[in-house]
Short mmCIF file of C-alpha atoms in Angstrom, two decimals:
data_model
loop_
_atom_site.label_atom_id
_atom_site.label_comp_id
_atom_site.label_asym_id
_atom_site.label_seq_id
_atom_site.Cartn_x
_atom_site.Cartn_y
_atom_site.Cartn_z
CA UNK A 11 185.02 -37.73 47.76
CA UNK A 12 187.02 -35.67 50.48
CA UNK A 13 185.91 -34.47 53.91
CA UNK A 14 185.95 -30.65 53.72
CA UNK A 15 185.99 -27.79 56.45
CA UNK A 16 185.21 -24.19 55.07
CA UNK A 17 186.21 -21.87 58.12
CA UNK A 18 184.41 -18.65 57.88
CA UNK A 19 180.40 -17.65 56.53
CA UNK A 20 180.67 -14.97 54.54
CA UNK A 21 179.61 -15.33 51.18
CA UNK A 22 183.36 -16.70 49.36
CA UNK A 23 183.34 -19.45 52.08
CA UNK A 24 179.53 -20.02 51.34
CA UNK A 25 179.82 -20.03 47.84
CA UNK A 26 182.76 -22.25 47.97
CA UNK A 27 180.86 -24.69 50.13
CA UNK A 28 178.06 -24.55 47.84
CA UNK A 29 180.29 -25.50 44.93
CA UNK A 30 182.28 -28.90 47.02
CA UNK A 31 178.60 -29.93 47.88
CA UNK A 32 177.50 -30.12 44.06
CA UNK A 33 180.82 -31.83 43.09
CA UNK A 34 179.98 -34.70 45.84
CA UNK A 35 182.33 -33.38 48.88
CA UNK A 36 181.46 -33.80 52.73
CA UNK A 37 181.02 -30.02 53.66
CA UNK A 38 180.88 -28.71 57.06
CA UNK A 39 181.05 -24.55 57.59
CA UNK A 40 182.43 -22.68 60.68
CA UNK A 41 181.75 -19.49 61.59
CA UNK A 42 182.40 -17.43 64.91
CA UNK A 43 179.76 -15.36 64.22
CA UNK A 44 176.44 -15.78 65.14
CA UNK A 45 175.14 -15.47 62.06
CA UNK A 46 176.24 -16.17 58.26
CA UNK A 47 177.15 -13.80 55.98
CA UNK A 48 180.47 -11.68 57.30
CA UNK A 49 180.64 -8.21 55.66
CA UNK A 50 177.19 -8.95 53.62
CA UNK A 51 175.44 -10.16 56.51
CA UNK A 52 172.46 -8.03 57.36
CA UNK A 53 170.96 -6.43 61.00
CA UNK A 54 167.03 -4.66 62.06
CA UNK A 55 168.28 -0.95 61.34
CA UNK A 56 165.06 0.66 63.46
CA UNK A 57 162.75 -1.43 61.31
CA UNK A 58 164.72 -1.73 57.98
CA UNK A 59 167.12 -4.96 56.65
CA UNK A 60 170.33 -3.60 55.81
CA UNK A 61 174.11 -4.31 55.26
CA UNK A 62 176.67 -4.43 57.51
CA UNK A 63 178.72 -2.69 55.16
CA UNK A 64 177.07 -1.25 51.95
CA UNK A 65 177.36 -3.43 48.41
CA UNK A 66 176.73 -2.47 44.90
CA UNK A 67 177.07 -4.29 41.80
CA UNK A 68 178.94 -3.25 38.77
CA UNK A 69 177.84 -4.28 35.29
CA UNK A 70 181.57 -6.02 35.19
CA UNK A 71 180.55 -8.17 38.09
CA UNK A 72 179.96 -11.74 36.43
CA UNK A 73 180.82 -13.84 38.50
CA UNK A 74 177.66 -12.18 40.86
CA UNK A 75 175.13 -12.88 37.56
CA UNK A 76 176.71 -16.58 37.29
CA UNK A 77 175.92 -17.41 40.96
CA UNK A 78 172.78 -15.56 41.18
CA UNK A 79 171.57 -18.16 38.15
CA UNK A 80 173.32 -20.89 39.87
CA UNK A 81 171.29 -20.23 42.79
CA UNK A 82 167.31 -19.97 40.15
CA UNK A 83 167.99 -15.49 41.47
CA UNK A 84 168.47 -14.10 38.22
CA UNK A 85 165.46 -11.64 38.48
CA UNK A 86 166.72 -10.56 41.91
CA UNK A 87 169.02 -7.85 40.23
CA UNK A 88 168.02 -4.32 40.29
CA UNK A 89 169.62 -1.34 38.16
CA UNK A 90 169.30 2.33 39.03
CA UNK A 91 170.63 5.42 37.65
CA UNK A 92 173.31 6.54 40.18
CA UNK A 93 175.68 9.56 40.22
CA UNK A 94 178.73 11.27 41.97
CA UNK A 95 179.36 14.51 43.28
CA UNK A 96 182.51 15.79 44.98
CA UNK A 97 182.63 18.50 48.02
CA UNK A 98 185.17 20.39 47.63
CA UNK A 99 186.11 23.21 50.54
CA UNK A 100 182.64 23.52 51.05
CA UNK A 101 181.15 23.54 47.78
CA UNK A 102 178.92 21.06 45.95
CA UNK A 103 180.23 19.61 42.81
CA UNK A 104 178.77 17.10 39.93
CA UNK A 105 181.65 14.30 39.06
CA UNK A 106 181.51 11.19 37.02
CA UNK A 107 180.92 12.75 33.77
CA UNK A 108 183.16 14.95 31.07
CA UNK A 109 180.47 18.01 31.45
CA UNK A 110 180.95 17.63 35.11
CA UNK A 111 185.08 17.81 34.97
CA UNK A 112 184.77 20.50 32.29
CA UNK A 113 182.68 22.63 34.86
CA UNK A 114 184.49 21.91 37.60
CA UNK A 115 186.28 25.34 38.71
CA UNK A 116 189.34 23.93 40.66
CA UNK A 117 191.77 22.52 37.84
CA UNK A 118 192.75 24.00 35.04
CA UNK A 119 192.13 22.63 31.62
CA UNK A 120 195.57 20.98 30.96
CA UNK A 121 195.02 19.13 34.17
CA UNK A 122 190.86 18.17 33.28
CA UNK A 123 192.57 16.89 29.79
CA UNK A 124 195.11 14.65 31.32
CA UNK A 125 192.42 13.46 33.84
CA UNK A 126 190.17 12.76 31.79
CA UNK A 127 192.51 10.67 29.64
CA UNK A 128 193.96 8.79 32.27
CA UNK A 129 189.81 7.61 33.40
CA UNK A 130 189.26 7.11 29.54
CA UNK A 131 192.14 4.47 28.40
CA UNK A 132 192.35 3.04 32.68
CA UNK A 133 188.84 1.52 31.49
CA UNK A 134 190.11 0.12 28.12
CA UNK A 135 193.65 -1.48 29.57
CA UNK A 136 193.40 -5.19 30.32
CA UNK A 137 196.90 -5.94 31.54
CA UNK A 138 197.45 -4.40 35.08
CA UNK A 139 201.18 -6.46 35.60
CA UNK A 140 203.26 -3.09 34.93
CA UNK A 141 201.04 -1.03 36.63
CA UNK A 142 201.59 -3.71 39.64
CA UNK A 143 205.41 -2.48 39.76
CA UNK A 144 204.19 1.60 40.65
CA UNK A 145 203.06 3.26 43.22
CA UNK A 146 199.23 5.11 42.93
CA UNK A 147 200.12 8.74 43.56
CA UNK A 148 203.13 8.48 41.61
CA UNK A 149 201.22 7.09 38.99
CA UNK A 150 198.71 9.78 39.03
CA UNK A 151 200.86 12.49 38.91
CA UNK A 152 202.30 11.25 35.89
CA UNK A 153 199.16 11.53 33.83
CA UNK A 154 197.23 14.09 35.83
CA UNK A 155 199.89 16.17 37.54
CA UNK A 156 200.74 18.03 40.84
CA UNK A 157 197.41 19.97 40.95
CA UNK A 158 194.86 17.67 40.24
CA UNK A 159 196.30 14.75 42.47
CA UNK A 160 196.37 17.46 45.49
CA UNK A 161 192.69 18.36 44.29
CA UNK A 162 190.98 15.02 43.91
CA UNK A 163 193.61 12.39 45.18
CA UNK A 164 195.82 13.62 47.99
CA UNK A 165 193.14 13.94 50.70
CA UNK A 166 191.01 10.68 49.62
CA UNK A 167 194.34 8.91 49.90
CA UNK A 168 195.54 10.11 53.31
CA UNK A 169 192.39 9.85 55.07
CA UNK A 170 191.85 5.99 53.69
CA UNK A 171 195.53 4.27 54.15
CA UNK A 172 196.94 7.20 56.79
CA UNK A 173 200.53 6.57 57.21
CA UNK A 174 200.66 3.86 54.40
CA UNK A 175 199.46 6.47 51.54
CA UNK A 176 202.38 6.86 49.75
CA UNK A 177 202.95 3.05 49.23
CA UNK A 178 199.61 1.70 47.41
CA UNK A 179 199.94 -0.30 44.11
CA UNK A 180 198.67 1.78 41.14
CA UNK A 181 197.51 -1.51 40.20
CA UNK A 182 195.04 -1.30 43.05
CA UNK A 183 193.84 1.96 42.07
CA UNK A 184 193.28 1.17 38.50
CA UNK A 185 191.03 -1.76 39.14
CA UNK A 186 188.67 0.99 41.31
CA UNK A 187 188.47 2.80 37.82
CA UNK A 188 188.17 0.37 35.50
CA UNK A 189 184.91 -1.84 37.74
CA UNK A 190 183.25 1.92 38.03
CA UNK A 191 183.84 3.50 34.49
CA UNK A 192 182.42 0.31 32.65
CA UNK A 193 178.79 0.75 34.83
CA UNK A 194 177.76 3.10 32.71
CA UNK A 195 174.60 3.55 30.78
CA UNK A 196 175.95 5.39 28.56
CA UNK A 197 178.76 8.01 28.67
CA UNK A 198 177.03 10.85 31.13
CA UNK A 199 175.39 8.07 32.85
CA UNK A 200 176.76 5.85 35.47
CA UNK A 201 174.57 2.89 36.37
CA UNK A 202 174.93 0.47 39.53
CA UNK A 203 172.98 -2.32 40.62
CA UNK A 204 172.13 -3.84 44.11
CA UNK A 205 169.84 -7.20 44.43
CA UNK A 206 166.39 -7.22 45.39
CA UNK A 207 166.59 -7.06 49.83
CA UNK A 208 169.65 -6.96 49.93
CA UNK A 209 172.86 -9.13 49.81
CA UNK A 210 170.92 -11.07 52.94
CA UNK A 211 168.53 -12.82 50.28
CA UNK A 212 171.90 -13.65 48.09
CA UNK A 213 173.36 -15.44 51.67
CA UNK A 214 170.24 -16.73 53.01
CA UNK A 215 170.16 -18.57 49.64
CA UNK A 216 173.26 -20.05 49.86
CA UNK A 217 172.60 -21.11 53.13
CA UNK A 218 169.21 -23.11 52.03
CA UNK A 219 171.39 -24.56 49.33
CA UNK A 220 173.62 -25.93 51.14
CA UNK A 221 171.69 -27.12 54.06
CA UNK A 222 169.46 -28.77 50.87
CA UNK A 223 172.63 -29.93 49.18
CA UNK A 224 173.52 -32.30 52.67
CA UNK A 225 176.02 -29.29 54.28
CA UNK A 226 176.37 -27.99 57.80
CA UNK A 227 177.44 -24.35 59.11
CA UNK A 228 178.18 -24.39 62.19
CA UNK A 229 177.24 -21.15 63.81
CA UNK A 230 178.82 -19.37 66.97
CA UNK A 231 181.75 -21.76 66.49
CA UNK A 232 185.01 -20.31 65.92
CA UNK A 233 188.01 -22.49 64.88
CA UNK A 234 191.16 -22.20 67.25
CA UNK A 235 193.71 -24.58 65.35
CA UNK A 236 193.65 -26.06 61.70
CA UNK A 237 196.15 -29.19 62.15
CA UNK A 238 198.69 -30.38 59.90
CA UNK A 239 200.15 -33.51 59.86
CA UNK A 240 203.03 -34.63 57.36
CA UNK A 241 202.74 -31.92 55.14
CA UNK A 242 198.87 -32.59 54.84
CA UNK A 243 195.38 -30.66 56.55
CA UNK A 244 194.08 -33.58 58.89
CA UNK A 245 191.11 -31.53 61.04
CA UNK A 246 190.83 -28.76 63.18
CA UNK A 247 189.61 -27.80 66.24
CA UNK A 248 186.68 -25.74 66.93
CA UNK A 249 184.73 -24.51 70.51
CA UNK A 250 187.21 -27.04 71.71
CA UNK A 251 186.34 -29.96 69.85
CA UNK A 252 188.78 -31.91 67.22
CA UNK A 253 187.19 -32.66 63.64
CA UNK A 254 189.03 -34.18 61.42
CA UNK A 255 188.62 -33.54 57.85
CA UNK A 256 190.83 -34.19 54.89
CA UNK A 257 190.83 -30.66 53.39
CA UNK A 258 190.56 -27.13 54.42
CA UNK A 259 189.55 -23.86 52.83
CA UNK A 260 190.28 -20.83 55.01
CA UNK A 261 188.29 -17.57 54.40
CA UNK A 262 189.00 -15.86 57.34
CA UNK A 263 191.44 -12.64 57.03
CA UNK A 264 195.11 -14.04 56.96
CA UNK A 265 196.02 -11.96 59.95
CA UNK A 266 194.63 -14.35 61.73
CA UNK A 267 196.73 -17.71 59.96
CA UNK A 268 199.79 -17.63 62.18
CA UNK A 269 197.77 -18.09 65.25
CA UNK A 270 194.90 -20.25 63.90
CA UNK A 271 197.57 -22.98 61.95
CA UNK A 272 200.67 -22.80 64.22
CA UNK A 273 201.93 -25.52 62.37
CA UNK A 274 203.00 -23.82 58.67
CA UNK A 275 206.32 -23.17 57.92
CA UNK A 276 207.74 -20.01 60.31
CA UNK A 277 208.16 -18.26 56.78
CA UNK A 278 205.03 -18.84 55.68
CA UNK A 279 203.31 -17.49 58.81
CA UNK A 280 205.73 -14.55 58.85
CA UNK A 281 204.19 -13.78 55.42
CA UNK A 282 201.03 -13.70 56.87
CA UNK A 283 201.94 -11.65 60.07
CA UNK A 284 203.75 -9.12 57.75
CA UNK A 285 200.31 -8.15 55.79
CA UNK A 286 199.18 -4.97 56.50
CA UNK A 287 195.53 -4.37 56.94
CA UNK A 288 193.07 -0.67 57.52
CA UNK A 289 190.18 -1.24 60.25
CA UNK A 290 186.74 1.14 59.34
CA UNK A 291 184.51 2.38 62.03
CA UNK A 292 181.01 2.33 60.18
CA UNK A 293 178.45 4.68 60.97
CA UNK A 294 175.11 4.18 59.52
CA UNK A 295 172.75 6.97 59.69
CA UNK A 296 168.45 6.80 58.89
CA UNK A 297 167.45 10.62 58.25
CA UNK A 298 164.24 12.49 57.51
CA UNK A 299 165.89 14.13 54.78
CA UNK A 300 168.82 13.59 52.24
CA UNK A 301 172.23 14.94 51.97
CA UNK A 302 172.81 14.32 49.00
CA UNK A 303 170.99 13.35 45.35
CA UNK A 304 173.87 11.29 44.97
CA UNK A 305 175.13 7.88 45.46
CA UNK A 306 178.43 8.82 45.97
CA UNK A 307 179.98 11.79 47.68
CA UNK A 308 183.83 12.27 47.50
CA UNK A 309 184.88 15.13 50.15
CA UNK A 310 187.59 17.11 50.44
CA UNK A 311 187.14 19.43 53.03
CA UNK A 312 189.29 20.64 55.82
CA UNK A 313 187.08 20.43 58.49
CA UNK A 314 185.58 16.63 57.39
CA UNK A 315 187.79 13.66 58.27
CA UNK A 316 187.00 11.17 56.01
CA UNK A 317 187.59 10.75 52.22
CA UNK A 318 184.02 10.84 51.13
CA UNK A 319 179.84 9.21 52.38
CA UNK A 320 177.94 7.04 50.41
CA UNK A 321 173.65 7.91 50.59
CA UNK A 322 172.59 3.84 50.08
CA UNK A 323 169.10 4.75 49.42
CA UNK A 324 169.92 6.60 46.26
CA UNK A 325 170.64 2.92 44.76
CA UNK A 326 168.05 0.98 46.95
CA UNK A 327 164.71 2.90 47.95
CA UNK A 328 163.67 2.75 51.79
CA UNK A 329 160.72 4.60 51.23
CA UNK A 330 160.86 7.93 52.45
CA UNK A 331 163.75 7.08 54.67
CA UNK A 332 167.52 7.97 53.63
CA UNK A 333 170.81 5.50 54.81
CA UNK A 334 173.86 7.15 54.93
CA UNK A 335 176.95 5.16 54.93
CA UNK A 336 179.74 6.99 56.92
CA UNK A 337 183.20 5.19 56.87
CA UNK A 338 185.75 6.35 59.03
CA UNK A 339 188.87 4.20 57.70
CA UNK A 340 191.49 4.24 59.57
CA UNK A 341 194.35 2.04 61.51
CA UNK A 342 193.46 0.21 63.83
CA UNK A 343 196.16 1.91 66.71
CA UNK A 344 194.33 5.12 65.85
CA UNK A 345 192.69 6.63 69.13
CA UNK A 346 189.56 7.35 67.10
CA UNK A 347 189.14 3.47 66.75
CA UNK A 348 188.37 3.27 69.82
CA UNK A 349 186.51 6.38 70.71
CA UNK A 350 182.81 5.92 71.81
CA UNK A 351 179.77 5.03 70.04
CA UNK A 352 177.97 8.12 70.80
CA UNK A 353 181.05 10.29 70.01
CA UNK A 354 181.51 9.11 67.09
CA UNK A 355 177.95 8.90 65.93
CA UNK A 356 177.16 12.62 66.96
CA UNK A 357 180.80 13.79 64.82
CA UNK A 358 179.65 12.39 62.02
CA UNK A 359 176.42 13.39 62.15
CA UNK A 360 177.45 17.23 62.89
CA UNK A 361 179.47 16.31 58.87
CA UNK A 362 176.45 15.60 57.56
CA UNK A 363 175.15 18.75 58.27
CA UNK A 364 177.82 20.70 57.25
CA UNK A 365 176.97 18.68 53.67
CA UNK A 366 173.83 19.36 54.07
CA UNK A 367 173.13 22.59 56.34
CA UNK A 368 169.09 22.22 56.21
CA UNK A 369 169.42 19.26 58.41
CA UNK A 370 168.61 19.11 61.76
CA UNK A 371 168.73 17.50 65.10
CA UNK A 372 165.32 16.48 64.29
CA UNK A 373 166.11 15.04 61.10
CA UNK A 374 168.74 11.69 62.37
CA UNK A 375 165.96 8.98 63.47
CA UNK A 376 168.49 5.99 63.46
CA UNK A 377 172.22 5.56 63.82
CA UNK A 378 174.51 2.38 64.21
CA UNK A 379 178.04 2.10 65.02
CA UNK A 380 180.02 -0.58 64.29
CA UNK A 381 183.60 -1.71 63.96
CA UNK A 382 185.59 -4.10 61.74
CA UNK A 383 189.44 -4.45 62.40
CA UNK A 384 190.43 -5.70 59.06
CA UNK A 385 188.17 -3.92 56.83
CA UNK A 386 190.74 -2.93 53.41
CA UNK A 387 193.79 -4.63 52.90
CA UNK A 388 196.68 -2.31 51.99
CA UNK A 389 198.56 -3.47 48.61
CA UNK A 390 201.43 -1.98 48.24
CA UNK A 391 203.65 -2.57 44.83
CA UNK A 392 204.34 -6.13 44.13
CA UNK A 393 202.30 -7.03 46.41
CA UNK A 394 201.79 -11.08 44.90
CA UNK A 395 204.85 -11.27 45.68
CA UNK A 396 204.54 -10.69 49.37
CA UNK A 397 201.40 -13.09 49.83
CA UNK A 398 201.22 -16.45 50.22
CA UNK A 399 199.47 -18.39 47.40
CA UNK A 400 195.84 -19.66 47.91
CA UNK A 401 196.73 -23.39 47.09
CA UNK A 402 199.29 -23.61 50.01
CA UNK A 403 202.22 -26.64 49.29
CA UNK A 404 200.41 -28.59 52.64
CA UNK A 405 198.16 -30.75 50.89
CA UNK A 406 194.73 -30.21 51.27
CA UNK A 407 195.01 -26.42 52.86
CA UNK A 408 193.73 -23.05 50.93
CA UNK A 409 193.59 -19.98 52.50
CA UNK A 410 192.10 -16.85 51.18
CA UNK A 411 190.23 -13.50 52.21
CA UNK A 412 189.90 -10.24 49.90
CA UNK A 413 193.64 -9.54 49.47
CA UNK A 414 193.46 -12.69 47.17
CA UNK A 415 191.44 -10.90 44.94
CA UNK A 416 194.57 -8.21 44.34
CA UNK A 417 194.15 -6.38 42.10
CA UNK A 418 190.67 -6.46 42.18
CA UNK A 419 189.01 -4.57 45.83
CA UNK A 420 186.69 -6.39 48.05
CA UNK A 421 183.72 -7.66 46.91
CA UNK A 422 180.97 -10.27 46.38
CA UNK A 423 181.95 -11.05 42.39
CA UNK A 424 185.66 -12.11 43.32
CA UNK A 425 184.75 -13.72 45.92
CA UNK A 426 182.13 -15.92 44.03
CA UNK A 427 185.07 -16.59 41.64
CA UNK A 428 187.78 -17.49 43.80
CA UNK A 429 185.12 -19.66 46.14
CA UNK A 430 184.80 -21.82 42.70
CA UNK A 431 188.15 -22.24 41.48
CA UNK A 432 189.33 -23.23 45.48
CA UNK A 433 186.53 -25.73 45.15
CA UNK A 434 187.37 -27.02 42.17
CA UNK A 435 190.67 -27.93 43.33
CA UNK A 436 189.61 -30.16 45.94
CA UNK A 437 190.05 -34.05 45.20
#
């Protein structure tokens, strides 16, 4: 069986190293971080295990169920009751449901009709290839029109992609409606799931497994050069040290390809340069109170400048703490990228309490600030077509991150399903 290098821990290049070790492979994993689990990974929020970056599971997710019983974790699922509201200049709405878009006082009917269509039949299409070939807002427009995509879309758009809004893949889009408007209960009631502590106990898992299974992650060990030889992977190097291996499955985000295997073809790396990526600046707040009773909150409000907060702990219970999930995407040239930790934690709390005007100073026991610089890869139409494929033509080499997933957005299910078909390839 073959020598192989998985470079990067989160949970696709776990998973896929999980996989090579049952089929009999040599598996060795390097990460740069100092610990495993990339976006899923968790850190000691003032006394509490959390994300990163928050995950939820849909009920569409199977490729999650299939590696949770892979890995003896089926009873670690959890399944709550969630819901979604939308702030709208100020005002507090109910969303997710047809009472909800009936009710709400900003569209007319024609426009809640066409809307409510376009959610209805984007969860019963199967085939996303033509939708591949249009752009999102044009898209939109089409079904909902010019009022209800400057109500609900315009904003959400803008303040997510910036300057690349205009020129997202419907495709991309659809997928977003499709994964939420199948986790329902039943037609008024949207149900997510989340596993039992967190993604951590999913990773931490897969990182007993392997270590069980005969494989090695190599922690703290980032891998400078992947080397090529003859059209075929023959090592790499990593903290300055050449291993050689006789295949390679790259998890990392493909911005970083051109530099990491100098030695692909100059269109191939252009390929990779070209890709477009959004950074987020995260801000995780612990309160004394909530903001919101729901999961989800989509805002559209002049004075709030991002697209919409997530309250975590109205999927997973912290006790009588509340986690808010503030994402500020945004390019990473934007000045606000780089703008201070404190800055940006006391903006974003001062949002909050325009959300939520009975909170208080008092009320924000915790905050955490962090930043990741390729955080939601931007798909514009066509976009296969502008990516390399994961199987590369040198023998031996796959690369992927989440814009393999296309159409399908980040996430732990297609990465559990790509990490098995890239180790099922190798010979």
């Amino acid at each position: 069986m073959s020598r192989v290098a998985v470079v990067g821990a989160g949970t696709m290049g776990l998973t896929a190293a999980y996989h090579l070790l049952k089929a009999g492979h040599q598996v060795e994993v390097f990460e740069a971080d100092q610990i495993a689990g990339g976006m899923a990974a968790h850190f000691d929020f003032d006394g509490i295990s959390l994300e990163r970056y928050y995950h939820f599971v849909c009920k569409a997710d199977r490729p999650t169920f299939e590696l949770l019983a892979e890995l003896g974790m089926e009873g670690a699922m959890r399944w709550r009751p969630t819901s979604m509201g939308y702030f709208y200049q100020g005002e507090h709405h109910a969303w997710g449901d047809p009472l909800a878009l009936l009710r709400f006082p900003h569209l007319d009917l024609i426009s809640k009709i066409r809307y409510g269509l376009l959610m209805f039949l984007s969860t019963k299409r199967r085939d996303w290839s033509g939708l591949d070939k249009l752009r999102a807002h044009q898209w939109i427009k089409v079904w909902c029109g010019e009022r209800a995509w400057k109500v609900l879309w315009e904003k959400l758009f803008t303040l997510k992609f910036f300057e690349f809004a205009d020129d997202i893949s419907a495709a991309w889009i659809w997928t977003r409606f499709k994964r939420i408007g199948t986790s329902r209960r039943s037609l008024m009631q949207e149900e997510l799931g989340y596993i039992e502590g967190g993604t951590e106990v999913l990773v931490q898992r897969l990182v007993e497994r392997i270590g069980e299974l005969g494989g090695k992650i190599h922690l703290a060990m980032p891998v400078s050069e992947v080397h090529i030889d003859n059209g075929a992977v023959t090592g790499l190097t990593a903290a300055g040290l050449r291993h050689a291996f006789d295949a390679v499955i790259a998890t990392v985000p493909l911005q970083f390809i051109p530099r990491m295997i100098p030695a692909l073809p100059q269109d191939m790396r252009d390929q990779y340069a070209a890709l477009k990526n959004i950074g987020v600046v995260c801000v995780v707040h612990k309160l004394k109170k909530s903001v919101t009773r729901h999961f989800w909150l989509n805002v559209n409000d002049d004075r709030i400048e991002v697209p919409g907060i997530v309250e975590f702990s109205n999927l997973r219970r912290f006790g009588d703490d509340h986690i808010v999930y503030f994402p500020y995407y945004m390019p990473t040239t934007h000045p606000k990228f780089s703008q201070s930790d404190e800055s940006i934690a006391q903006e974003s709390f001062a949002y909050l309490k325009l959300l939520n005007p009975a909170l208080s100073d008092d009320d924000r026991l915790a905050t955490r600030v962090s930043r990741l610089r390729y955080a939601q890869p931007v798909c514009p139409p066509r976009y296969p077509e502008s990516v390399p494929p994961v199987a590369t033509h040198i023998k031996g080499l796959q690369i992927a991150d989440t814009s393999s997933y296309y159409p399908e957005d980040r996430g732990i299910a297609e990465g559990a399903r790509l990490a098995k078909e890239m180790a099922a390839r190798v010979r």
